[in-house]
mmCIF file of C-alpha atoms in Angstrom:
data_model
loop_
_atom_site.group_PDB
_atom_site.id
_atom_site.type_symbol
_atom_site.label_atom_id
_atom_site.label_comp_id
_atom_site.label_asym_id
_atom_site.label_seq_id
_atom_site.Cartn_x
_atom_site.Cartn_y
_atom_site.Cartn_z
ATOM 1 C CA LEU A 125 -6.411 27.026 -48.108
ATOM 2 C CA ASP A 126 -9.666 28.335 -48.928
ATOM 3 C CA GLU A 127 -11.753 27.180 -46.102
ATOM 4 C CA PRO A 128 -11.796 28.052 -42.426
ATOM 5 C CA ARG A 129 -10.210 25.740 -40.128
ATOM 6 C CA GLU A 130 -8.362 24.076 -42.992
ATOM 7 C CA TRP A 131 -4.553 23.618 -42.498
ATOM 8 C CA PHE A 132 -1.493 21.993 -44.106
ATOM 9 C CA ALA A 133 1.607 20.958 -42.675
ATOM 10 C CA ARG A 134 5.016 20.361 -44.387
ATOM 11 C CA ASP A 135 6.897 18.021 -42.119
ATOM 12 C CA GLY A 136 10.385 19.392 -42.947
ATOM 13 C CA THR A 137 11.785 16.174 -44.427
ATOM 14 C CA THR A 138 12.714 17.338 -47.898
ATOM 15 C CA PRO A 139 16.611 18.953 -47.839
ATOM 16 C CA GLY A 140 16.266 22.729 -47.339
ATOM 17 C CA GLU A 141 12.791 22.519 -46.248
ATOM 18 C CA ARG A 142 11.456 23.777 -42.768
ATOM 19 C CA ALA A 143 8.829 22.152 -40.792
ATOM 20 C CA THR A 144 5.582 24.704 -41.659
ATOM 21 C CA LEU A 145 2.144 24.671 -40.559
ATOM 22 C CA PHE A 146 -0.189 26.567 -42.599
ATOM 23 C CA TYR A 147 -3.986 27.328 -40.888
ATOM 24 C CA LYS A 148 -6.654 29.277 -41.826
ATOM 25 C CA PRO A 149 -8.558 30.672 -38.646
ATOM 26 C CA ASN A 150 -12.395 30.412 -38.910
ATOM 27 C CA GLY A 151 -12.735 34.319 -38.927
ATOM 28 C CA THR A 152 -14.801 34.763 -35.893
ATOM 29 C CA SER A 153 -12.066 36.053 -33.831
ATOM 30 C CA GLU A 154 -8.336 36.731 -34.381
ATOM 31 C CA LEU A 155 -5.739 34.025 -32.967
ATOM 32 C CA SER A 156 -4.626 35.970 -29.642
ATOM 33 C CA GLY A 157 -2.786 32.950 -27.942
ATOM 34 C CA PRO A 158 -0.305 30.533 -28.635
ATOM 35 C CA MET A 159 -0.986 27.786 -31.049
ATOM 36 C CA VAL A 160 -0.014 24.212 -29.728
ATOM 37 C CA ALA A 161 0.969 21.342 -32.151
ATOM 38 C CA SER A 162 1.213 18.254 -29.787
ATOM 39 C CA THR A 163 3.658 15.212 -30.861
ATOM 40 C CA LEU A 164 3.498 13.259 -27.543
ATOM 41 C CA ASP A 165 1.083 10.459 -26.854
ATOM 42 C CA SER A 166 2.155 10.638 -23.341
ATOM 43 C CA LEU A 167 3.516 13.109 -20.921
ATOM 44 C CA ILE A 168 4.128 10.432 -17.994
ATOM 45 C CA GLU A 169 4.695 6.556 -18.363
ATOM 46 C CA ILE A 170 4.907 4.611 -14.948
ATOM 47 C CA ARG A 171 5.684 1.162 -16.109
ATOM 48 C CA GLY A 172 6.717 -1.997 -14.014
ATOM 49 C CA THR A 173 5.835 -5.567 -14.205
ATOM 50 C CA ALA A 174 3.608 -7.994 -12.189
ATOM 51 C CA ALA A 175 6.725 -9.635 -10.994
ATOM 52 C CA ARG A 176 8.489 -6.156 -10.342
ATOM 53 C CA PRO A 177 5.843 -3.430 -9.938
ATOM 54 C CA VAL A 178 6.699 0.114 -9.223
ATOM 55 C CA GLN A 179 5.272 1.141 -5.599
ATOM 56 C CA ASP A 180 3.742 3.873 -3.747
ATOM 57 C CA ILE A 181 3.899 6.989 -6.391
ATOM 58 C CA LEU A 182 2.017 10.050 -5.740
ATOM 59 C CA ILE A 183 1.051 12.524 -8.289
ATOM 60 C CA GLU A 184 -0.624 15.339 -7.127
ATOM 61 C CA GLY A 185 -1.583 18.901 -7.981
ATOM 62 C CA ILE A 186 -0.236 18.587 -11.749
ATOM 63 C CA GLY A 187 -1.681 19.739 -15.414
ATOM 64 C CA PHE A 188 -1.566 17.362 -18.297
ATOM 65 C CA MET A 189 -2.211 19.293 -21.502
ATOM 66 C CA HIS A 190 -2.011 19.044 -25.169
ATOM 67 C CA THR A 191 -1.132 15.607 -26.108
ATOM 68 C CA GLU A 192 -1.267 14.084 -29.493
ATOM 69 C CA VAL A 193 -4.684 12.798 -31.195
ATOM 70 C CA ALA A 194 -4.886 9.104 -30.928
ATOM 71 C CA TYR A 195 -7.036 8.144 -33.853
ATOM 72 C CA ASN A 196 -4.155 7.383 -36.189
ATOM 73 C CA LYS A 197 -2.296 5.442 -33.383
ATOM 74 C CA GLN A 198 -2.339 1.736 -33.016
ATOM 75 C CA TYR A 199 -5.704 0.124 -31.530
ATOM 76 C CA GLU A 200 -6.130 -3.389 -30.386
ATOM 77 C CA SER A 201 -9.127 -5.539 -30.185
ATOM 78 C CA HIS A 202 -10.632 -6.806 -26.801
ATOM 79 C CA GLY A 203 -13.170 -9.678 -26.036
ATOM 80 C CA GLY A 204 -14.170 -11.005 -29.454
ATOM 81 C CA GLY A 205 -16.748 -8.069 -29.729
ATOM 82 C CA GLY A 206 -15.213 -5.877 -32.451
ATOM 83 C CA ILE A 207 -14.453 -3.270 -29.766
ATOM 84 C CA THR A 208 -10.899 -1.680 -30.278
ATOM 85 C CA ILE A 209 -9.165 0.883 -28.046
ATOM 86 C CA HIS A 210 -5.612 2.585 -28.000
ATOM 87 C CA ARG A 211 -3.516 1.464 -24.814
ATOM 88 C CA GLY A 212 -1.947 4.995 -24.433
ATOM 89 C CA GLY A 213 -2.842 8.356 -22.599
ATOM 90 C CA ALA A 214 -1.492 11.440 -21.153
ATOM 91 C CA LEU A 215 -0.616 9.477 -18.102
ATOM 92 C CA VAL A 216 -0.155 5.754 -18.365
ATOM 93 C CA ILE A 217 0.296 3.300 -15.434
ATOM 94 C CA GLU A 218 1.209 -0.329 -15.869
ATOM 95 C CA GLY A 219 2.884 -2.696 -13.502
ATOM 96 C CA ALA A 220 2.312 -0.729 -10.376
ATOM 97 C CA VAL A 221 0.710 -0.896 -6.820
ATOM 98 C CA GLY A 222 -0.152 1.873 -4.782
ATOM 99 C CA VAL A 223 -0.285 4.583 -7.276
ATOM 100 C CA THR A 224 -2.283 7.651 -6.372
ATOM 101 C CA VAL A 225 -3.301 10.440 -8.873
ATOM 102 C CA SER A 226 -4.863 13.594 -6.838
ATOM 103 C CA ASP A 227 -6.029 17.003 -7.605
ATOM 104 C CA CYS A 228 -4.648 16.919 -11.227
ATOM 105 C CA LEU A 229 -6.059 18.653 -14.197
ATOM 106 C CA PHE A 230 -6.452 16.740 -17.575
ATOM 107 C CA ASP A 231 -7.103 19.419 -20.419
ATOM 108 C CA SER A 232 -7.387 19.093 -24.000
ATOM 109 C CA VAL A 233 -5.506 15.741 -24.290
ATOM 110 C CA GLY A 234 -5.894 14.443 -27.519
ATOM 111 C CA GLY A 235 -6.342 10.642 -26.392
ATOM 112 C CA HIS A 236 -7.197 9.173 -23.160
ATOM 113 C CA GLY A 237 -6.432 10.917 -19.896
ATOM 114 C CA ILE A 238 -5.191 8.074 -17.555
ATOM 115 C CA VAL A 239 -4.719 4.577 -18.422
ATOM 116 C CA LEU A 240 -4.576 1.692 -16.055
ATOM 117 C CA SER A 241 -2.782 -1.181 -18.369
ATOM 118 C CA ASP A 242 -2.590 -4.621 -17.151
ATOM 119 C CA PHE A 243 -1.199 -5.207 -13.825
ATOM 120 C CA VAL A 244 -2.248 -2.133 -11.551
ATOM 121 C CA ARG A 245 -3.456 -2.925 -8.000
ATOM 122 C CA HIS A 246 -4.709 -0.384 -5.430
ATOM 123 C CA ALA A 247 -4.214 2.797 -7.605
ATOM 124 C CA THR A 248 -6.558 6.050 -6.499
ATOM 125 C CA ILE A 249 -7.530 8.588 -8.894
ATOM 126 C CA GLU A 250 -9.237 10.972 -7.015
ATOM 127 C CA LYS A 251 -10.222 14.986 -6.644
ATOM 128 C CA SER A 252 -9.161 15.324 -10.533
ATOM 129 C CA GLU A 253 -10.608 17.031 -13.255
ATOM 130 C CA PHE A 254 -10.872 15.844 -16.921
ATOM 131 C CA ARG A 255 -12.305 18.192 -19.884
ATOM 132 C CA TRP A 256 -12.075 18.367 -23.520
ATOM 133 C CA ILE A 257 -10.701 14.658 -23.513
ATOM 134 C CA GLY A 258 -10.201 13.354 -27.072
ATOM 135 C CA ASP A 259 -11.209 9.553 -25.999
ATOM 136 C CA SER A 260 -12.079 8.469 -22.525
ATOM 137 C CA ALA A 261 -11.022 10.487 -19.066
ATOM 138 C CA ILE A 262 -10.038 7.147 -17.432
ATOM 139 C CA VAL A 263 -9.598 3.535 -18.893
ATOM 140 C CA SER A 264 -9.096 0.338 -17.174
ATOM 141 C CA LEU A 265 -7.673 -2.317 -19.267
ATOM 142 C CA GLY A 266 -6.278 -5.724 -19.097
ATOM 143 C CA SER A 267 -4.680 -8.386 -21.508
ATOM 144 C CA THR A 268 -5.091 -12.115 -22.038
ATOM 145 C CA ALA A 269 -3.601 -14.919 -23.936
ATOM 146 C CA LEU A 270 -7.079 -16.258 -24.209
ATOM 147 C CA LEU A 271 -10.536 -15.009 -23.210
ATOM 148 C CA ASP A 272 -10.029 -16.616 -19.534
ATOM 149 C CA ALA A 273 -8.142 -13.896 -17.824
ATOM 150 C CA THR A 274 -6.030 -16.677 -15.823
ATOM 151 C CA ALA A 275 -2.752 -14.670 -16.242
ATOM 152 C CA GLU A 276 -4.116 -11.858 -14.059
ATOM 153 C CA LEU A 277 -2.867 -9.048 -16.401
ATOM 154 C CA TYR A 278 -5.813 -6.660 -15.418
ATOM 155 C CA PRO A 279 -6.224 -3.871 -12.933
ATOM 156 C CA ILE A 280 -7.717 -4.537 -9.824
ATOM 157 C CA GLY A 281 -8.784 -3.142 -6.340
ATOM 158 C CA ASN A 282 -8.470 0.567 -7.792
ATOM 159 C CA ARG A 283 -10.579 3.135 -6.859
ATOM 160 C CA ILE A 284 -11.638 6.029 -8.933
ATOM 161 C CA ILE A 285 -13.440 8.539 -6.742
ATOM 162 C CA SER A 286 -14.566 12.252 -6.579
ATOM 163 C CA ASN A 287 -13.680 13.128 -10.207
ATOM 164 C CA LEU A 288 -15.082 15.541 -12.525
ATOM 165 C CA ILE A 289 -15.203 14.672 -15.928
ATOM 166 C CA HIS A 290 -16.695 16.559 -18.900
ATOM 167 C CA GLU A 291 -16.424 17.201 -22.686
ATOM 168 C CA VAL A 292 -14.849 13.514 -23.390
ATOM 169 C CA GLY A 293 -14.815 11.415 -26.736
ATOM 170 C CA ILE A 294 -14.006 14.796 -28.717
ATOM 171 C CA TYR A 295 -12.306 12.593 -31.441
ATOM 172 C CA ALA A 296 -13.601 9.184 -30.453
#
């Protein structure tokens, strides 16, 4: 490594070799804290179905930190306009009714903070802070067989209120 902030990783899959990360700091300061190497796309997944939704979950006062970056994950196209998006995040909610996320901190997550996916009804995301987010802070994303949305596999009736969102789209 010859330039600041360069890194190289050995994955440890070769027999007799350990997984090792080599990193050259930028030289402005010494590494004084722990170094975090994330491997998880999601920290919590709440998954039900439209026919059998998960109901009445409260997530309160939890910190979500250091998920894996999403730019190398599977993206899907929506709406015929060439826009693509990853359906993962630090907190994924799908097939649920009455989920509340309150007073949580989403800090330095590599992808989305929260994803409301397909059938999500009457969820509330409130009084939470989203900072240094790799993609979007909160995503509300449905699915259609065609472009008519008759299957009703999309979030509806949800409230996103009084959140502080800053430094987003770091990797997107």
